[in-house]
Amino acid sequence: MYLSLKDITNLHLAEIESAIKQVVESGWYLQGEATKRFENDYARYISSTADGHKGCRNGTAAPSLRGRVGERPLCNCIGCGNGLDALTLIFRACKELGKLKEGDEVIVPANTYIASILSITENNLKPILIEPNIHTLEIDDTLIERAITPKTKAILLVHLYGRCAMTERIASICREHQLLLVEDNAQAHGCTYKGLHTGALGDAAAHSFYPGKNLGALGDAGAITTFDKDLAEVCRALGNYGSSRKYVFPYKGRNSRIDEIQAAVLDVKLKYLDEENQRRKEIAKKYFEGIDNPLITLPMKNDDVDNVSDNVFHIFPVLCETRDALQKYLSEKGIGTMIHYPIPPHKQACYKEWNDLSLPITEKIHREELSIPCNQCMTDEEVEKVIDAMNVY
């Protein structure tokens, strides 16, 4: 099995059951105390530095901190229905506040999950697809500036696979061209950049708590984080039918709210996020050091494996030209794998206007990528089994 959600839940089952019981007994199932508590706790977590202190470090390059140093305020956290809603609400709120308008261009990695693209097009904005770096699988920051036009107003930075995609170059580009920076933090809970958590690097960030994520709910759930109070207020209203006061609707909103049970579960699991991410890092280091097969490429192997704080390894991807045969072989060895993702967005039928685009690096990744198990429930013996099988293939 690639990932057992039951095993993940069982790690903290007693606390989770107690938290759910409290919600059930409260008789309050939406927009109650559990939601407030999780939003406050997650806001504190995202706002804190990697050493647990609230504040930003001198010299940070995060665009949302343009020119600011010293202590930073607590960010705003708005729970919502899922990660796609979080992204969509951010872009919609930016339009309502005049930061974006229909037809504006948003730079986005071409190899992302389709939700990133959907959030842009749903707001009648134009995605500009940028190829990734084959060594990191993140957006290639050397290609961004040449794609900027007078209509370019934002970058959607996707921290794919749990790896921080932020770079000094991206921060500089955002400052120079006055671009909004929106983070898709769906896969990178707990990841950091210069000691700051992803989700606190730009103008706003979207978080998915899909059950398989590093911080996963027992169903769909999501959140928005931002230091922009006005943006936070509009996002919260838009996710509540467009209302910030009962029966008063300044916006044409939607219903996208985190429920009390999911908020309570997430608040339990948040306490263990850093510890469980550390286990993922330990497993990844064993993979980097142990897997040695010329037929298999470890895209992030060029990183300093003794310093993996910028990757929480939501997914451990490998590349193999005979990917399907490798997956079949590993399955026969009792090792579950997944493909993230077999068809890139620009080859999907829903974006048929892009089907003739040639994005060779993106297409290579989607053709060759295979995700091997990497989660906090794995034993050292299971990790060694994966390594041995990969080396024999």
Short mmCIF file of C-alpha atoms in Angstrom, two decimals:
data_model
loop_
_atom_site.label_atom_id
_atom_site.label_comp_id
_atom_site.label_asym_id
_atom_site.label_seq_id
_atom_site.Cartn_x
_atom_site.Cartn_y
_atom_site.Cartn_z
CA MET A 1 0.00 0.00 0.00
CA TYR A 2 1.30 3.45 -0.92
CA LEU A 3 -0.35 5.20 2.04
CA SER A 4 -2.70 3.91 4.74
CA LEU A 5 -4.93 6.74 5.94
CA LYS A 6 -6.19 4.42 8.67
CA ASP A 7 -2.66 4.02 10.02
CA ILE A 8 -2.12 7.79 9.88
CA THR A 9 -5.33 8.39 11.84
CA ASN A 10 -4.53 5.65 14.35
CA LEU A 11 -1.39 7.52 15.41
CA HIS A 12 -3.61 9.97 17.29
CA LEU A 13 -6.91 8.09 17.37
CA ALA A 14 -7.79 8.63 21.03
CA GLU A 15 -7.28 12.40 20.78
CA ILE A 16 -9.17 12.57 17.51
CA GLU A 17 -12.12 10.61 18.90
CA SER A 18 -12.18 12.86 21.97
CA ALA A 19 -12.14 16.00 19.81
CA ILE A 20 -14.96 14.71 17.61
CA LYS A 21 -16.99 13.73 20.68
CA GLN A 22 -16.66 17.25 22.06
CA VAL A 23 -17.99 18.69 18.80
CA VAL A 24 -20.90 16.27 18.66
CA GLU A 25 -21.84 16.98 22.27
CA SER A 26 -21.59 20.74 21.75
CA GLY A 27 -24.44 20.70 19.25
CA TRP A 28 -22.62 23.34 17.17
CA TYR A 29 -21.34 22.02 13.83
CA LEU A 30 -20.39 25.07 11.73
CA GLN A 31 -18.56 28.31 12.51
CA GLY A 32 -18.13 27.45 16.17
CA GLU A 33 -15.39 27.23 18.74
CA ALA A 34 -13.51 24.36 17.08
CA THR A 35 -13.14 26.38 13.89
CA LYS A 36 -12.02 29.48 15.77
CA ARG A 37 -9.49 27.45 17.75
CA PHE A 38 -7.99 25.79 14.67
CA GLU A 39 -7.88 29.04 12.68
CA ASN A 40 -6.06 30.75 15.56
CA ASP A 41 -3.65 27.85 16.11
CA TYR A 42 -2.86 27.47 12.41
CA ALA A 43 -2.39 31.24 12.07
CA ARG A 44 0.12 31.15 14.93
CA TYR A 45 1.90 28.19 13.36
CA ILE A 46 2.16 29.74 9.89
CA SER A 47 3.25 33.08 11.37
CA SER A 48 5.99 31.51 13.48
CA THR A 49 9.57 30.92 12.42
CA ALA A 50 10.98 27.43 12.13
CA ASP A 51 12.44 27.77 15.64
CA GLY A 52 8.97 28.44 16.99
CA HIS A 53 9.18 32.21 17.44
CA LYS A 54 6.76 34.73 16.00
CA GLY A 55 8.61 37.17 13.79
CA CYS A 56 10.54 37.52 10.58
CA ARG A 57 14.25 37.43 10.12
CA ASN A 58 16.24 40.40 8.92
CA GLY A 59 16.93 40.28 5.21
CA THR A 60 13.98 38.08 4.32
CA ALA A 61 13.11 38.18 0.64
CA ALA A 62 9.44 37.39 1.00
CA PRO A 63 7.51 39.84 -1.21
CA SER A 64 4.75 40.30 1.39
CA LEU A 65 7.43 41.79 3.65
CA ARG A 66 8.68 44.38 1.17
CA GLY A 67 11.03 46.56 3.16
CA ARG A 68 9.82 45.22 6.52
CA VAL A 69 12.03 43.69 9.16
CA GLY A 70 11.62 42.89 12.82
CA GLU A 71 8.57 41.27 14.37
CA ARG A 72 5.71 40.48 12.05
CA PRO A 73 2.05 40.32 13.08
CA LEU A 74 -0.07 37.22 13.35
CA CYS A 75 -1.48 36.26 9.97
CA ASN A 76 -5.19 35.84 9.31
CA CYS A 77 -6.48 32.30 8.76
CA ILE A 78 -9.83 31.58 7.11
CA GLY A 79 -11.08 28.00 7.02
CA CYS A 80 -12.89 26.91 3.88
CA GLY A 81 -14.20 23.82 2.11
CA ASN A 82 -11.04 22.64 0.33
CA GLY A 83 -7.79 23.75 -1.27
CA LEU A 84 -9.30 24.60 -4.65
CA ASP A 85 -11.84 26.87 -2.98
CA ALA A 86 -9.05 28.52 -1.03
CA LEU A 87 -7.17 29.41 -4.21
CA THR A 88 -10.31 30.48 -6.05
CA LEU A 89 -11.43 32.70 -3.19
CA ILE A 90 -8.02 34.41 -3.04
CA PHE A 91 -8.12 35.36 -6.71
CA ARG A 92 -11.75 36.42 -6.46
CA ALA A 93 -10.99 38.59 -3.43
CA CYS A 94 -8.08 40.18 -5.29
CA LYS A 95 -10.51 41.10 -8.06
CA GLU A 96 -13.04 42.52 -5.62
CA LEU A 97 -10.31 44.69 -4.08
CA GLY A 98 -9.09 45.91 -7.48
CA LYS A 99 -5.76 44.12 -7.26
CA LEU A 100 -6.67 42.02 -10.31
CA LYS A 101 -9.12 42.32 -13.17
CA GLU A 102 -10.46 39.89 -15.76
CA GLY A 103 -7.90 39.09 -18.43
CA ASP A 104 -4.89 39.66 -16.19
CA GLU A 105 -2.13 37.09 -16.51
CA VAL A 106 -1.00 34.79 -13.70
CA ILE A 107 2.30 32.94 -14.02
CA VAL A 108 2.01 29.32 -12.83
CA PRO A 109 4.11 26.15 -13.17
CA ALA A 110 3.04 23.99 -16.10
CA ASN A 111 3.47 20.72 -14.20
CA THR A 112 1.17 21.55 -11.31
CA TYR A 113 -2.01 19.70 -10.31
CA ILE A 114 -4.97 20.98 -12.29
CA ALA A 115 -6.58 22.69 -9.26
CA SER A 116 -3.95 25.44 -9.48
CA ILE A 117 -5.00 26.19 -13.06
CA LEU A 118 -8.73 25.88 -12.37
CA SER A 119 -8.57 28.60 -9.70
CA ILE A 120 -7.12 31.01 -12.26
CA THR A 121 -9.46 30.31 -15.16
CA GLU A 122 -12.54 30.23 -12.92
CA ASN A 123 -11.81 33.88 -12.18
CA ASN A 124 -11.43 34.72 -15.89
CA LEU A 125 -7.72 35.27 -15.44
CA LYS A 126 -5.16 33.92 -17.90
CA PRO A 127 -2.66 31.25 -16.79
CA ILE A 128 0.83 31.60 -18.24
CA LEU A 129 2.41 28.15 -18.06
CA ILE A 130 6.09 28.06 -17.14
CA GLU A 131 8.24 24.95 -17.44
CA PRO A 132 9.76 23.45 -14.27
CA ASN A 133 13.40 22.86 -13.44
CA ILE A 134 14.04 19.16 -14.13
CA HIS A 135 16.33 18.90 -11.09
CA THR A 136 13.82 20.27 -8.57
CA LEU A 137 10.47 19.76 -10.38
CA GLU A 138 9.55 23.28 -9.19
CA ILE A 139 8.92 26.29 -11.44
CA ASP A 140 12.09 27.34 -13.27
CA ASP A 141 12.72 30.83 -11.97
CA THR A 142 15.07 31.61 -14.88
CA LEU A 143 12.10 31.46 -17.28
CA ILE A 144 9.69 33.72 -15.41
CA GLU A 145 10.91 37.19 -16.33
CA ARG A 146 10.86 36.59 -20.08
CA ALA A 147 7.18 35.60 -19.80
CA ILE A 148 6.13 38.86 -18.12
CA THR A 149 3.97 41.22 -20.17
CA PRO A 150 2.07 44.41 -19.26
CA LYS A 151 -0.87 42.14 -18.35
CA THR A 152 1.11 40.02 -15.89
CA LYS A 153 -0.11 40.80 -12.39
CA ALA A 154 0.62 37.73 -10.24
CA ILE A 155 2.65 34.60 -9.73
CA LEU A 156 1.00 31.47 -8.35
CA LEU A 157 3.89 29.73 -6.62
CA VAL A 158 3.16 26.03 -6.13
CA HIS A 159 5.24 24.16 -3.54
CA LEU A 160 4.97 20.86 -5.38
CA TYR A 161 5.62 17.54 -3.66
CA GLY A 162 6.30 19.34 -0.37
CA ARG A 163 9.37 21.21 -1.62
CA CYS A 164 9.60 24.97 -1.15
CA ALA A 165 9.49 26.64 -4.57
CA MET A 166 10.43 30.11 -3.30
CA THR A 167 13.75 31.58 -4.46
CA GLU A 168 15.57 34.89 -4.17
CA ARG A 169 15.04 35.44 -7.90
CA ILE A 170 11.26 35.05 -7.57
CA ALA A 171 11.18 37.47 -4.66
CA SER A 172 13.20 39.98 -6.67
CA ILE A 173 10.95 39.61 -9.73
CA CYS A 174 7.84 40.21 -7.61
CA ARG A 175 9.35 43.35 -6.10
CA GLU A 176 10.66 44.73 -9.40
CA HIS A 177 7.47 44.13 -11.36
CA GLN A 178 5.06 44.70 -8.45
CA LEU A 179 3.48 41.27 -8.87
CA LEU A 180 1.18 39.64 -6.37
CA LEU A 181 2.59 36.40 -4.98
CA VAL A 182 0.00 33.76 -4.16
CA GLU A 183 1.21 30.48 -2.67
CA ASP A 184 -0.38 27.12 -3.40
CA ASN A 185 0.66 25.44 -0.16
CA ALA A 186 -1.55 22.39 -0.60
CA GLN A 187 1.38 19.97 -0.43
CA ALA A 188 3.84 21.74 1.86
CA HIS A 189 2.44 22.12 5.37
CA GLY A 190 5.36 22.85 7.68
CA CYS A 191 7.87 23.62 4.93
CA THR A 192 10.10 26.65 5.40
CA TYR A 193 12.07 29.27 3.49
CA LYS A 194 14.77 31.14 5.41
CA GLY A 195 13.11 30.04 8.62
CA LEU A 196 9.65 31.28 7.58
CA HIS A 197 6.84 28.84 6.93
CA THR A 198 5.44 28.48 3.45
CA GLY A 199 2.01 30.02 3.56
CA ALA A 200 3.53 33.20 4.98
CA LEU A 201 5.85 34.21 2.13
CA GLY A 202 3.55 36.09 -0.22
CA ASP A 203 0.36 38.13 -0.33
CA ALA A 204 -1.86 35.14 0.42
CA ALA A 205 -1.70 31.36 0.50
CA ALA A 206 -4.07 28.46 -0.03
CA HIS A 207 -3.87 25.26 2.01
CA SER A 208 -5.52 21.91 1.32
CA PHE A 209 -6.22 19.47 4.14
CA TYR A 210 -7.24 16.59 1.89
CA PRO A 211 -6.83 13.37 3.97
CA GLY A 212 -3.60 12.29 2.28
CA LYS A 213 -1.77 15.57 2.95
CA ASN A 214 0.91 15.99 5.63
CA LEU A 215 -1.76 17.78 7.64
CA GLY A 216 -4.89 15.95 6.58
CA ALA A 217 -8.51 16.06 7.71
CA LEU A 218 -10.98 13.17 7.69
CA GLY A 219 -12.59 14.64 4.60
CA ASP A 220 -12.27 17.79 2.51
CA ALA A 221 -11.10 20.98 4.18
CA GLY A 222 -8.93 23.97 3.34
CA ALA A 223 -7.73 27.35 4.56
CA ILE A 224 -6.43 30.72 3.44
CA THR A 225 -3.63 32.58 5.21
CA THR A 226 -2.71 36.20 4.60
CA PHE A 227 -1.24 39.18 6.45
CA ASP A 228 -3.55 41.47 4.44
CA LYS A 229 -6.51 42.20 6.71
CA ASP A 230 -8.70 43.57 3.91
CA LEU A 231 -8.02 40.53 1.75
CA ALA A 232 -8.81 38.24 4.67
CA GLU A 233 -12.13 39.94 5.32
CA VAL A 234 -13.19 39.66 1.69
CA CYS A 235 -12.10 36.01 1.48
CA ARG A 236 -14.11 35.16 4.60
CA ALA A 237 -17.19 36.94 3.27
CA LEU A 238 -16.92 35.32 -0.17
CA GLY A 239 -16.79 31.86 1.41
CA ASN A 240 -19.88 32.67 3.48
CA TYR A 241 -22.28 33.35 0.59
CA GLY A 242 -20.72 36.81 0.16
CA SER A 243 -21.76 37.93 3.63
CA SER A 244 -19.83 39.30 6.59
CA ARG A 245 -23.05 40.18 8.45
CA LYS A 246 -26.10 37.94 8.58
CA TYR A 247 -28.47 38.48 5.64
CA VAL A 248 -26.33 41.29 4.19
CA PHE A 249 -24.52 40.36 0.96
CA PRO A 250 -22.04 42.84 -0.51
CA TYR A 251 -20.60 40.09 -2.77
CA LYS A 252 -21.96 37.27 -4.90
CA GLY A 253 -20.28 34.59 -2.80
CA ARG A 254 -20.32 30.84 -2.40
CA ASN A 255 -20.70 28.37 0.44
CA SER A 256 -17.21 27.20 1.38
CA ARG A 257 -16.68 26.78 5.11
CA ILE A 258 -14.68 24.31 7.14
CA ASP A 259 -16.91 22.26 9.44
CA GLU A 260 -16.39 21.88 13.18
CA ILE A 261 -15.42 18.22 13.08
CA GLN A 262 -12.69 18.72 10.48
CA ALA A 263 -11.38 21.78 12.35
CA ALA A 264 -11.22 19.78 15.59
CA VAL A 265 -9.39 16.89 13.93
CA LEU A 266 -6.89 19.22 12.26
CA ASP A 267 -6.20 20.99 15.54
CA VAL A 268 -5.21 17.66 17.09
CA LYS A 269 -2.96 16.70 14.18
CA LEU A 270 -1.34 20.13 13.94
CA LYS A 271 0.48 19.49 17.23
CA TYR A 272 2.37 16.61 15.63
CA LEU A 273 3.04 18.10 12.20
CA ASP A 274 6.70 19.02 12.70
CA GLU A 275 7.52 15.70 14.35
CA GLU A 276 5.88 13.73 11.55
CA ASN A 277 7.53 15.87 8.87
CA GLN A 278 10.86 15.10 10.50
CA ARG A 279 10.22 11.39 10.03
CA ARG A 280 9.49 12.00 6.35
CA LYS A 281 12.81 13.85 6.06
CA GLU A 282 14.65 10.96 7.68
CA ILE A 283 13.12 8.53 5.19
CA ALA A 284 13.96 10.83 2.27
CA LYS A 285 17.56 11.02 3.41
CA LYS A 286 17.74 7.21 3.47
CA TYR A 287 16.36 7.14 -0.08
CA PHE A 288 18.88 9.71 -1.31
CA GLU A 289 21.76 7.83 0.25
CA GLY A 290 20.54 4.30 -0.52
CA ILE A 291 18.94 4.31 -3.97
CA ASP A 292 21.65 3.89 -6.58
CA ASN A 293 20.25 2.70 -9.89
CA PRO A 294 21.22 4.38 -13.19
CA LEU A 295 17.73 3.70 -14.54
CA ILE A 296 16.14 5.78 -11.79
CA THR A 297 16.62 9.52 -11.25
CA LEU A 298 16.02 11.22 -7.90
CA PRO A 299 15.14 14.77 -9.03
CA MET A 300 16.07 16.40 -5.72
CA LYS A 301 19.25 14.41 -5.15
CA ASN A 302 21.43 17.42 -5.99
CA ASP A 303 20.16 19.14 -2.84
CA ASP A 304 22.21 19.06 0.32
CA VAL A 305 20.58 16.03 1.92
CA ASP A 306 21.86 17.04 5.35
CA ASN A 307 19.74 20.18 5.18
CA VAL A 308 16.26 19.28 4.01
CA SER A 309 14.32 21.89 5.97
CA ASP A 310 12.96 23.27 2.72
CA ASN A 311 11.21 20.01 1.84
CA VAL A 312 8.63 18.14 3.91
CA PHE A 313 8.36 15.32 1.34
CA HIS A 314 4.61 15.12 0.99
CA ILE A 315 5.55 13.11 -2.09
CA PHE A 316 8.89 11.47 -2.88
CA PRO A 317 9.04 11.48 -6.69
CA VAL A 318 11.45 9.52 -8.84
CA LEU A 319 11.81 9.63 -12.63
CA CYS A 320 12.18 6.54 -14.77
CA GLU A 321 11.89 6.18 -18.55
CA THR A 322 10.22 2.79 -17.99
CA ARG A 323 7.93 4.17 -15.28
CA ASP A 324 5.01 1.81 -15.91
CA ALA A 325 7.25 -1.25 -15.84
CA LEU A 326 8.87 0.00 -12.62
CA GLN A 327 5.47 0.49 -11.03
CA LYS A 328 4.42 -3.03 -12.01
CA TYR A 329 7.68 -4.48 -10.68
CA LEU A 330 7.32 -2.69 -7.33
CA SER A 331 3.71 -3.83 -7.05
CA GLU A 332 4.85 -7.43 -7.50
CA LYS A 333 7.28 -6.82 -4.63
CA GLY A 334 4.41 -5.64 -2.42
CA ILE A 335 5.35 -1.95 -2.67
CA GLY A 336 2.55 0.49 -3.47
CA THR A 337 3.23 3.56 -5.61
CA MET A 338 1.29 6.40 -7.22
CA ILE A 339 1.73 8.61 -10.28
CA HIS A 340 1.57 12.38 -9.69
CA TYR A 341 0.30 13.08 -12.35
CA PRO A 342 -0.09 11.04 -15.57
CA ILE A 343 -1.53 13.85 -17.76
CA PRO A 344 -0.34 17.48 -17.52
CA PRO A 345 -2.93 20.28 -17.47
CA HIS A 346 -2.13 21.47 -20.99
CA LYS A 347 -3.00 18.02 -22.39
CA GLN A 348 -6.34 17.73 -20.60
CA ALA A 349 -9.58 17.86 -22.62
CA CYS A 350 -10.94 20.67 -20.44
CA TYR A 351 -8.10 22.89 -21.72
CA LYS A 352 -8.23 21.77 -25.33
CA GLU A 353 -7.03 25.21 -26.44
CA TRP A 354 -3.61 24.24 -25.03
CA ASN A 355 -3.45 20.68 -26.36
CA ASP A 356 -1.03 21.63 -29.15
CA LEU A 357 1.41 23.31 -26.77
CA SER A 358 4.85 21.73 -26.52
CA LEU A 359 6.22 21.78 -22.97
CA PRO A 360 8.87 19.04 -23.15
CA ILE A 361 10.13 19.17 -19.55
CA THR A 362 6.62 19.10 -18.13
CA GLU A 363 5.69 16.26 -20.47
CA LYS A 364 8.80 14.30 -19.51
CA ILE A 365 7.96 14.63 -15.81
CA HIS A 366 4.36 13.53 -16.29
CA ARG A 367 5.53 10.63 -18.46
CA GLU A 368 8.24 9.40 -16.08
CA GLU A 369 7.20 10.41 -12.53
CA LEU A 370 6.51 7.70 -9.94
CA SER A 371 5.89 8.41 -6.24
CA ILE A 372 7.36 5.89 -3.81
CA PRO A 373 6.12 5.55 -0.21
CA CYS A 374 7.30 8.23 2.21
CA ASN A 375 5.24 8.80 5.34
CA GLN A 376 5.54 8.87 9.12
CA CYS A 377 4.07 5.39 9.59
CA MET A 378 6.83 3.61 7.69
CA THR A 379 9.32 1.46 9.59
CA ASP A 380 13.03 1.35 8.82
CA GLU A 381 12.53 -2.18 7.52
CA GLU A 382 9.90 -0.98 5.05
CA VAL A 383 12.18 1.82 3.89
CA GLU A 384 15.03 -0.65 3.31
CA LYS A 385 12.67 -2.90 1.37
CA VAL A 386 11.89 -0.02 -1.01
CA ILE A 387 15.58 0.82 -1.40
CA ASP A 388 16.56 -2.79 -2.10
CA ALA A 389 13.79 -3.22 -4.67
CA MET A 390 14.66 0.03 -6.46
CA ASN A 391 18.31 -0.97 -6.70
CA VAL A 392 17.55 -4.44 -8.09
CA TYR A 393 15.16 -3.16 -10.80
#
